[in-house]
JSON list of C-alpha atoms in Angstrom, two decimals:
[
{"chain": "A", "resi": 1, "resn": "THR", "atom": "CA", "xyz": [92.32, -180.36, 106.15]},
{"chain": "A", "resi": 2, "resn": "LEU", "atom": "CA", "xyz": [95.03, -178.70, 108.19]},
{"chain": "A", "resi": 3, "resn": "ARG", "atom": "CA", "xyz": [99.10, -179.28, 107.10]},
{"chain": "A", "resi": 4, "resn": "GLY", "atom": "CA", "xyz": [102.17, -177.32, 108.42]},
{"chain": "A", "resi": 5, "resn": "GLN", "atom": "CA", "xyz": [105.09, -177.34, 110.74]},
{"chain": "A", "resi": 6, "resn": "LEU", "atom": "CA", "xyz": [104.67, -175.25, 114.20]},
{"chain": "A", "resi": 7, "resn": "ALA", "atom": "CA", "xyz": [107.63, -175.45, 116.56]},
{"chain": "A", "resi": 8, "resn": "VAL", "atom": "CA", "xyz": [106.88, -174.36, 120.10]},
{"chain": "A", "resi": 9, "resn": "THR", "atom": "CA", "xyz": [108.63, -173.59, 122.77]},
{"chain": "A", "resi": 10, "resn": "LEU", "atom": "CA", "xyz": [107.36, -173.06, 126.81]},
{"chain": "A", "resi": 11, "resn": "GLY", "atom": "CA", "xyz": [108.79, -171.06, 129.15]},
{"chain": "A", "resi": 12, "resn": "SER", "atom": "CA", "xyz": [107.85, -167.23, 130.55]},
{"chain": "A", "resi": 13, "resn": "LEU", "atom": "CA", "xyz": [107.18, -166.15, 127.16]},
{"chain": "A", "resi": 14, "resn": "HIS", "atom": "CA", "xyz": [106.08, -169.18, 124.60]},
{"chain": "A", "resi": 15, "resn": "ARG", "atom": "CA", "xyz": [107.44, -168.91, 121.25]},
{"chain": "A", "resi": 16, "resn": "VAL", "atom": "CA", "xyz": [105.56, -170.24, 118.34]},
{"chain": "A", "resi": 17, "resn": "GLU", "atom": "CA", "xyz": [106.81, -170.33, 114.90]},
{"chain": "A", "resi": 18, "resn": "GLY", "atom": "CA", "xyz": [105.99, -172.28, 111.59]},
{"chain": "A", "resi": 19, "resn": "GLU", "atom": "CA", "xyz": [103.59, -172.23, 108.49]},
{"chain": "A", "resi": 20, "resn": "VAL", "atom": "CA", "xyz": [100.04, -173.69, 108.56]},
{"chain": "A", "resi": 21, "resn": "GLU", "atom": "CA", "xyz": [97.36, -174.06, 105.02]},
{"chain": "A", "resi": 22, "resn": "ALA", "atom": "CA", "xyz": [94.09, -175.07, 105.24]},
{"chain": "A", "resi": 23, "resn": "ASP", "atom": "CA", "xyz": [91.75, -176.04, 102.56]},
{"chain": "A", "resi": 24, "resn": "THR", "atom": "CA", "xyz": [88.82, -173.87, 104.08]},
{"chain": "A", "resi": 25, "resn": "VAL", "atom": "CA", "xyz": [88.55, -171.29, 107.14]},
{"chain": "A", "resi": 26, "resn": "ALA", "atom": "CA", "xyz": [85.29, -169.56, 108.78]},
{"chain": "A", "resi": 27, "resn": "GLY", "atom": "CA", "xyz": [86.97, -166.14, 109.35]},
{"chain": "A", "resi": 28, "resn": "PRO", "atom": "CA", "xyz": [84.71, -164.83, 111.50]},
{"chain": "A", "resi": 29, "resn": "GLY", "atom": "CA", "xyz": [84.45, -167.38, 114.17]},
{"chain": "A", "resi": 30, "resn": "LEU", "atom": "CA", "xyz": [87.75, -168.37, 114.11]},
{"chain": "A", "resi": 31, "resn": "ILE", "atom": "CA", "xyz": [88.32, -164.39, 115.11]},
{"chain": "A", "resi": 32, "resn": "ALA", "atom": "CA", "xyz": [85.88, -164.20, 117.54]},
{"chain": "A", "resi": 33, "resn": "ALA", "atom": "CA", "xyz": [87.21, -167.24, 119.18]},
{"chain": "A", "resi": 34, "resn": "VAL", "atom": "CA", "xyz": [90.65, -166.45, 119.51]},
{"chain": "A", "resi": 35, "resn": "ILE", "atom": "CA", "xyz": [89.82, -162.60, 120.21]},
{"chain": "A", "resi": 36, "resn": "GLY", "atom": "CA", "xyz": [87.35, -164.38, 123.14]},
{"chain": "A", "resi": 37, "resn": "MET", "atom": "CA", "xyz": [84.24, -162.71, 122.03]},
{"chain": "A", "resi": 38, "resn": "PRO", "atom": "CA", "xyz": [81.25, -164.01, 123.98]},
{"chain": "A", "resi": 39, "resn": "ALA", "atom": "CA", "xyz": [78.43, -165.71, 121.99]},
{"chain": "A", "resi": 40, "resn": "PRO", "atom": "CA", "xyz": [75.77, -163.12, 120.77]},
{"chain": "A", "resi": 41, "resn": "ALA", "atom": "CA", "xyz": [72.66, -162.73, 123.10]},
{"chain": "A", "resi": 42, "resn": "ASP", "atom": "CA", "xyz": [69.14, -164.23, 121.36]},
{"chain": "A", "resi": 43, "resn": "SER", "atom": "CA", "xyz": [68.00, -162.31, 118.46]},
{"chain": "A", "resi": 44, "resn": "HIS", "atom": "CA", "xyz": [64.62, -162.92, 118.93]},
{"chain": "A", "resi": 45, "resn": "GLY", "atom": "CA", "xyz": [64.93, -162.90, 114.76]},
{"chain": "A", "resi": 46, "resn": "ALA", "atom": "CA", "xyz": [66.81, -159.89, 114.34]},
{"chain": "A", "resi": 47, "resn": "ALA", "atom": "CA", "xyz": [69.80, -160.20, 111.65]},
{"chain": "A", "resi": 48, "resn": "TRP", "atom": "CA", "xyz": [72.68, -158.51, 113.92]},
{"chain": "A", "resi": 49, "resn": "ALA", "atom": "CA", "xyz": [72.46, -159.52, 117.78]},
{"chain": "A", "resi": 50, "resn": "TRP", "atom": "CA", "xyz": [75.41, -157.97, 119.91]},
{"chain": "A", "resi": 51, "resn": "ALA", "atom": "CA", "xyz": [76.86, -159.98, 123.27]},
{"chain": "A", "resi": 52, "resn": "GLU", "atom": "CA", "xyz": [76.61, -157.93, 126.50]},
{"chain": "A", "resi": 53, "resn": "ASP", "atom": "CA", "xyz": [79.66, -159.72, 127.91]},
{"chain": "A", "resi": 54, "resn": "PRO", "atom": "CA", "xyz": [82.58, -158.62, 127.86]},
{"chain": "A", "resi": 55, "resn": "PHE", "atom": "CA", "xyz": [85.03, -159.52, 125.93]},
{"chain": "A", "resi": 56, "resn": "GLY", "atom": "CA", "xyz": [86.77, -162.86, 127.45]},
{"chain": "A", "resi": 57, "resn": "ASP", "atom": "CA", "xyz": [90.67, -163.73, 127.57]},
{"chain": "A", "resi": 58, "resn": "GLY", "atom": "CA", "xyz": [91.04, -164.86, 124.03]},
{"chain": "A", "resi": 59, "resn": "ALA", "atom": "CA", "xyz": [94.52, -166.55, 122.39]},
{"chain": "A", "resi": 60, "resn": "PHE", "atom": "CA", "xyz": [96.44, -163.36, 124.22]},
{"chain": "A", "resi": 61, "resn": "GLY", "atom": "CA", "xyz": [99.07, -163.81, 126.77]},
{"chain": "A", "resi": 62, "resn": "ASN", "atom": "CA", "xyz": [102.67, -163.75, 127.10]},
{"chain": "A", "resi": 63, "resn": "PHE", "atom": "CA", "xyz": [103.59, -165.30, 123.08]},
{"chain": "A", "resi": 64, "resn": "ALA", "atom": "CA", "xyz": [105.73, -164.11, 120.70]},
{"chain": "A", "resi": 65, "resn": "GLY", "atom": "CA", "xyz": [106.33, -165.20, 117.22]},
{"chain": "A", "resi": 66, "resn": "LYS", "atom": "CA", "xyz": [104.87, -165.64, 113.80]},
{"chain": "A", "resi": 67, "resn": "LEU", "atom": "CA", "xyz": [102.99, -168.15, 111.42]},
{"chain": "A", "resi": 68, "resn": "ALA", "atom": "CA", "xyz": [102.80, -167.93, 107.80]},
{"chain": "A", "resi": 69, "resn": "LEU", "atom": "CA", "xyz": [99.37, -168.91, 107.04]},
{"chain": "A", "resi": 70, "resn": "LYS", "atom": "CA", "xyz": [98.49, -169.91, 103.54]},
{"chain": "A", "resi": 71, "resn": "LEU", "atom": "CA", "xyz": [94.15, -170.62, 103.28]},
{"chain": "A", "resi": 72, "resn": "ARG", "atom": "CA", "xyz": [92.72, -171.71, 100.00]},
{"chain": "A", "resi": 73, "resn": "ARG", "atom": "CA", "xyz": [89.73, -170.37, 100.78]},
{"chain": "A", "resi": 74, "resn": "VAL", "atom": "CA", "xyz": [88.03, -167.92, 103.55]},
{"chain": "A", "resi": 75, "resn": "GLU", "atom": "CA", "xyz": [84.83, -166.97, 104.42]},
{"chain": "A", "resi": 76, "resn": "LEU", "atom": "CA", "xyz": [84.97, -163.51, 105.28]},
{"chain": "A", "resi": 77, "resn": "MET", "atom": "CA", "xyz": [80.76, -163.08, 105.27]},
{"chain": "A", "resi": 78, "resn": "PRO", "atom": "CA", "xyz": [77.91, -164.88, 104.47]},
{"chain": "A", "resi": 79, "resn": "ARG", "atom": "CA", "xyz": [77.91, -163.48, 101.13]},
{"chain": "A", "resi": 80, "resn": "LEU", "atom": "CA", "xyz": [81.79, -163.12, 100.64]},
{"chain": "A", "resi": 81, "resn": "THR", "atom": "CA", "xyz": [84.48, -165.59, 100.27]},
{"chain": "A", "resi": 82, "resn": "ALA", "atom": "CA", "xyz": [88.38, -164.98, 99.59]},
{"chain": "A", "resi": 83, "resn": "ARG", "atom": "CA", "xyz": [90.50, -167.75, 97.73]},
{"chain": "A", "resi": 84, "resn": "GLU", "atom": "CA", "xyz": [93.89, -168.04, 97.72]},
{"chain": "A", "resi": 85, "resn": "PHE", "atom": "CA", "xyz": [94.69, -166.05, 100.70]},
{"chain": "A", "resi": 86, "resn": "HIS", "atom": "CA", "xyz": [97.28, -165.67, 102.81]},
{"chain": "A", "resi": 87, "resn": "ALA", "atom": "CA", "xyz": [98.70, -163.80, 105.99]},
{"chain": "A", "resi": 88, "resn": "THR", "atom": "CA", "xyz": [101.56, -163.76, 109.01]},
{"chain": "A", "resi": 89, "resn": "LEU", "atom": "CA", "xyz": [99.95, -164.16, 111.98]},
{"chain": "A", "resi": 90, "resn": "GLY", "atom": "CA", "xyz": [102.19, -161.89, 114.54]},
{"chain": "A", "resi": 91, "resn": "LEU", "atom": "CA", "xyz": [102.21, -163.37, 118.34]},
{"chain": "A", "resi": 92, "resn": "GLY", "atom": "CA", "xyz": [103.48, -160.56, 120.92]},
{"chain": "A", "resi": 93, "resn": "ARG", "atom": "CA", "xyz": [102.35, -159.82, 124.93]},
{"chain": "A", "resi": 94, "resn": "ASN", "atom": "CA", "xyz": [98.84, -159.87, 124.61]},
{"chain": "A", "resi": 95, "resn": "GLU", "atom": "CA", "xyz": [98.31, -159.15, 121.15]},
{"chain": "A", "resi": 96, "resn": "LEU", "atom": "CA", "xyz": [97.82, -160.61, 117.77]},
{"chain": "A", "resi": 97, "resn": "ALA", "atom": "CA", "xyz": [98.89, -159.30, 114.29]},
{"chain": "A", "resi": 98, "resn": "LEU", "atom": "CA", "xyz": [97.29, -160.13, 110.59]},
{"chain": "A", "resi": 99, "resn": "ASP", "atom": "CA", "xyz": [100.22, -158.45, 108.60]},
{"chain": "A", "resi": 100, "resn": "ASP", "atom": "CA", "xyz": [100.20, -158.66, 105.06]},
{"chain": "A", "resi": 101, "resn": "MET", "atom": "CA", "xyz": [97.32, -160.46, 104.66]},
{"chain": "A", "resi": 102, "resn": "ALA", "atom": "CA", "xyz": [95.92, -160.74, 100.60]},
{"chain": "A", "resi": 103, "resn": "GLY", "atom": "CA", "xyz": [94.02, -162.66, 98.76]},
{"chain": "A", "resi": 104, "resn": "VAL", "atom": "CA", "xyz": [90.99, -162.63, 95.64]},
{"chain": "A", "resi": 105, "resn": "VAL", "atom": "CA", "xyz": [87.72, -161.72, 96.65]},
{"chain": "A", "resi": 106, "resn": "ALA", "atom": "CA", "xyz": [85.20, -160.78, 93.53]},
{"chain": "A", "resi": 107, "resn": "GLY", "atom": "CA", "xyz": [87.38, -161.31, 91.07]},
{"chain": "A", "resi": 108, "resn": "GLY", "atom": "CA", "xyz": [89.42, -158.40, 92.15]},
{"chain": "A", "resi": 109, "resn": "ARG", "atom": "CA", "xyz": [92.51, -158.46, 95.14]},
{"chain": "A", "resi": 110, "resn": "LEU", "atom": "CA", "xyz": [91.94, -157.31, 99.36]},
{"chain": "A", "resi": 111, "resn": "SER", "atom": "CA", "xyz": [94.61, -156.89, 100.95]},
{"chain": "A", "resi": 112, "resn": "ARG", "atom": "CA", "xyz": [94.48, -155.57, 104.74]},
{"chain": "A", "resi": 113, "resn": "THR", "atom": "CA", "xyz": [95.71, -155.81, 108.29]},
{"chain": "A", "resi": 114, "resn": "LEU", "atom": "CA", "xyz": [94.64, -156.71, 111.79]},
{"chain": "A", "resi": 115, "resn": "LEU", "atom": "CA", "xyz": [95.74, -155.83, 114.87]},
{"chain": "A", "resi": 116, "resn": "PHE", "atom": "CA", "xyz": [94.46, -157.19, 118.46]},
{"chain": "A", "resi": 117, "resn": "HIS", "atom": "CA", "xyz": [95.67, -156.02, 121.41]},
{"chain": "A", "resi": 118, "resn": "ALA", "atom": "CA", "xyz": [93.74, -157.07, 125.16]},
{"chain": "A", "resi": 119, "resn": "GLY", "atom": "CA", "xyz": [94.09, -154.79, 128.13]},
{"chain": "A", "resi": 120, "resn": "ASP", "atom": "CA", "xyz": [92.57, -153.19, 130.91]},
{"chain": "A", "resi": 121, "resn": "ALA", "atom": "CA", "xyz": [90.30, -150.67, 129.37]},
{"chain": "A", "resi": 122, "resn": "GLY", "atom": "CA", "xyz": [89.52, -154.13, 127.46]},
{"chain": "A", "resi": 123, "resn": "LEU", "atom": "CA", "xyz": [89.72, -155.46, 123.52]},
{"chain": "A", "resi": 124, "resn": "ALA", "atom": "CA", "xyz": [91.42, -152.54, 121.26]},
{"chain": "A", "resi": 125, "resn": "ALA", "atom": "CA", "xyz": [91.59, -152.95, 117.25]},
{"chain": "A", "resi": 126, "resn": "HIS", "atom": "CA", "xyz": [92.85, -151.49, 114.05]},
{"chain": "A", "resi": 127, "resn": "GLY", "atom": "CA", "xyz": [92.38, -152.25, 111.10]},
{"chain": "A", "resi": 128, "resn": "LYS", "atom": "CA", "xyz": [92.80, -151.54, 107.44]},
{"chain": "A", "resi": 129, "resn": "ILE", "atom": "CA", "xyz": [90.96, -153.44, 104.26]},
{"chain": "A", "resi": 130, "resn": "ALA", "atom": "CA", "xyz": [91.69, -152.45, 100.38]},
{"chain": "A", "resi": 131, "resn": "LEU", "atom": "CA", "xyz": [90.24, -153.78, 97.78]},
{"chain": "A", "resi": 132, "resn": "ALA", "atom": "CA", "xyz": [91.17, -153.05, 94.42]},
{"chain": "A", "resi": 133, "resn": "GLY", "atom": "CA", "xyz": [89.74, -154.82, 90.64]},
{"chain": "A", "resi": 134, "resn": "VAL", "atom": "CA", "xyz": [86.58, -155.65, 92.78]},
{"chain": "A", "resi": 135, "resn": "GLU", "atom": "CA", "xyz": [83.23, -156.17, 90.70]},
{"chain": "A", "resi": 136, "resn": "ALA", "atom": "CA", "xyz": [80.95, -154.13, 92.70]},
{"chain": "A", "resi": 137, "resn": "ALA", "atom": "CA", "xyz": [77.95, -156.70, 91.68]},
{"chain": "A", "resi": 138, "resn": "SER", "atom": "CA", "xyz": [79.21, -159.66, 92.81]},
{"chain": "A", "resi": 139, "resn": "LEU", "atom": "CA", "xyz": [79.32, -158.09, 96.22]},
{"chain": "A", "resi": 140, "resn": "LEU", "atom": "CA", "xyz": [75.58, -157.58, 96.36]},
{"chain": "A", "resi": 141, "resn": "ARG", "atom": "CA", "xyz": [72.42, -159.17, 96.33]},
{"chain": "A", "resi": 142, "resn": "ALA", "atom": "CA", "xyz": [71.65, -160.77, 93.05]},
{"chain": "A", "resi": 143, "resn": "GLN", "atom": "CA", "xyz": [69.33, -158.43, 91.39]},
{"chain": "A", "resi": 144, "resn": "ALA", "atom": "CA", "xyz": [68.04, -157.84, 88.06]},
{"chain": "A", "resi": 145, "resn": "ARG", "atom": "CA", "xyz": [69.84, -154.54, 87.70]},
{"chain": "A", "resi": 146, "resn": "PRO", "atom": "CA", "xyz": [72.67, -154.19, 90.25]},
{"chain": "A", "resi": 147, "resn": "PRO", "atom": "CA", "xyz": [72.80, -150.64, 91.58]},
{"chain": "A", "resi": 148, "resn": "VAL", "atom": "CA", "xyz": [76.65, -150.37, 91.53]},
{"chain": "A", "resi": 149, "resn": "THR", "atom": "CA", "xyz": [78.62, -151.91, 88.62]},
{"chain": "A", "resi": 150, "resn": "GLY", "atom": "CA", "xyz": [82.21, -151.82, 87.76]},
{"chain": "A", "resi": 151, "resn": "PRO", "atom": "CA", "xyz": [85.75, -152.04, 89.75]},
{"chain": "A", "resi": 152, "resn": "PRO", "atom": "CA", "xyz": [85.74, -149.52, 92.59]},
{"chain": "A", "resi": 153, "resn": "ARG", "atom": "CA", "xyz": [88.26, -149.58, 94.48]},
{"chain": "A", "resi": 154, "resn": "GLY", "atom": "CA", "xyz": [88.65, -148.26, 98.25]},
{"chain": "A", "resi": 155, "resn": "SER", "atom": "CA", "xyz": [90.28, -148.64, 101.05]},
{"chain": "A", "resi": 156, "resn": "LEU", "atom": "CA", "xyz": [89.15, -148.47, 105.42]},
{"chain": "A", "resi": 157, "resn": "ASP", "atom": "CA", "xyz": [90.91, -147.77, 108.24]},
{"chain": "A", "resi": 158, "resn": "VAL", "atom": "CA", "xyz": [89.51, -148.63, 111.47]},
{"chain": "A", "resi": 159, "resn": "GLN", "atom": "CA", "xyz": [90.26, -148.49, 115.44]},
{"chain": "A", "resi": 160, "resn": "GLY", "atom": "CA", "xyz": [88.47, -148.93, 118.57]},
{"chain": "A", "resi": 161, "resn": "ALA", "atom": "CA", "xyz": [88.98, -150.17, 122.07]},
{"chain": "A", "resi": 162, "resn": "ARG", "atom": "CA", "xyz": [85.51, -151.42, 123.97]},
{"chain": "A", "resi": 163, "resn": "LEU", "atom": "CA", "xyz": [85.49, -153.87, 126.85]},
{"chain": "A", "resi": 164, "resn": "GLY", "atom": "CA", "xyz": [82.59, -155.82, 124.85]},
{"chain": "A", "resi": 165, "resn": "PRO", "atom": "CA", "xyz": [81.36, -155.67, 121.09]},
{"chain": "A", "resi": 166, "resn": "VAL", "atom": "CA", "xyz": [77.81, -154.32, 122.52]},
{"chain": "A", "resi": 167, "resn": "ALA", "atom": "CA", "xyz": [79.08, -150.63, 123.55]},
{"chain": "A", "resi": 168, "resn": "PRO", "atom": "CA", "xyz": [80.31, -149.79, 119.87]},
{"chain": "A", "resi": 169, "resn": "VAL", "atom": "CA", "xyz": [77.22, -150.54, 118.60]},
{"chain": "A", "resi": 170, "resn": "ARG", "atom": "CA", "xyz": [75.29, -148.55, 121.61]},
{"chain": "A", "resi": 171, "resn": "SER", "atom": "CA", "xyz": [77.85, -145.11, 121.24]},
{"chain": "A", "resi": 172, "resn": "LEU", "atom": "CA", "xyz": [76.26, -144.81, 117.25]}
]
């Protein structure tokens, strides 16, 4: 279910302002579609498959504005969900930013920012992710005795630019 208010002004620079609320969102799939990630090649049973094709156009263009997002549940990964998630989607010329993201993950707090910019060199991305008060055992596969327990705290800062999603994997 999607609710909210949206104001759109079309012109040489399209303005978008508003608030959007939803019950459940598949986060990775939505971000992949928005940034123009191509479908992965046939994985032939592999756990991960990376697309050979370059990123597509995605939802980038001549946009400006902000959308306040409130999501009850965001599926971040197959076994990881954020509840009571909120963020601000900032739109700029060939740029999408998710700022002030916060939500409840595994009994703790998730906060982060993501920025995507489409340019001649491909898609550039920058992200900061922080976890605090999360129960480590709930993030790992169920075992009789989890290898890590307690509330770890940490942050991660990543950035990169590539023409396609397989390029950073091949560079490892």
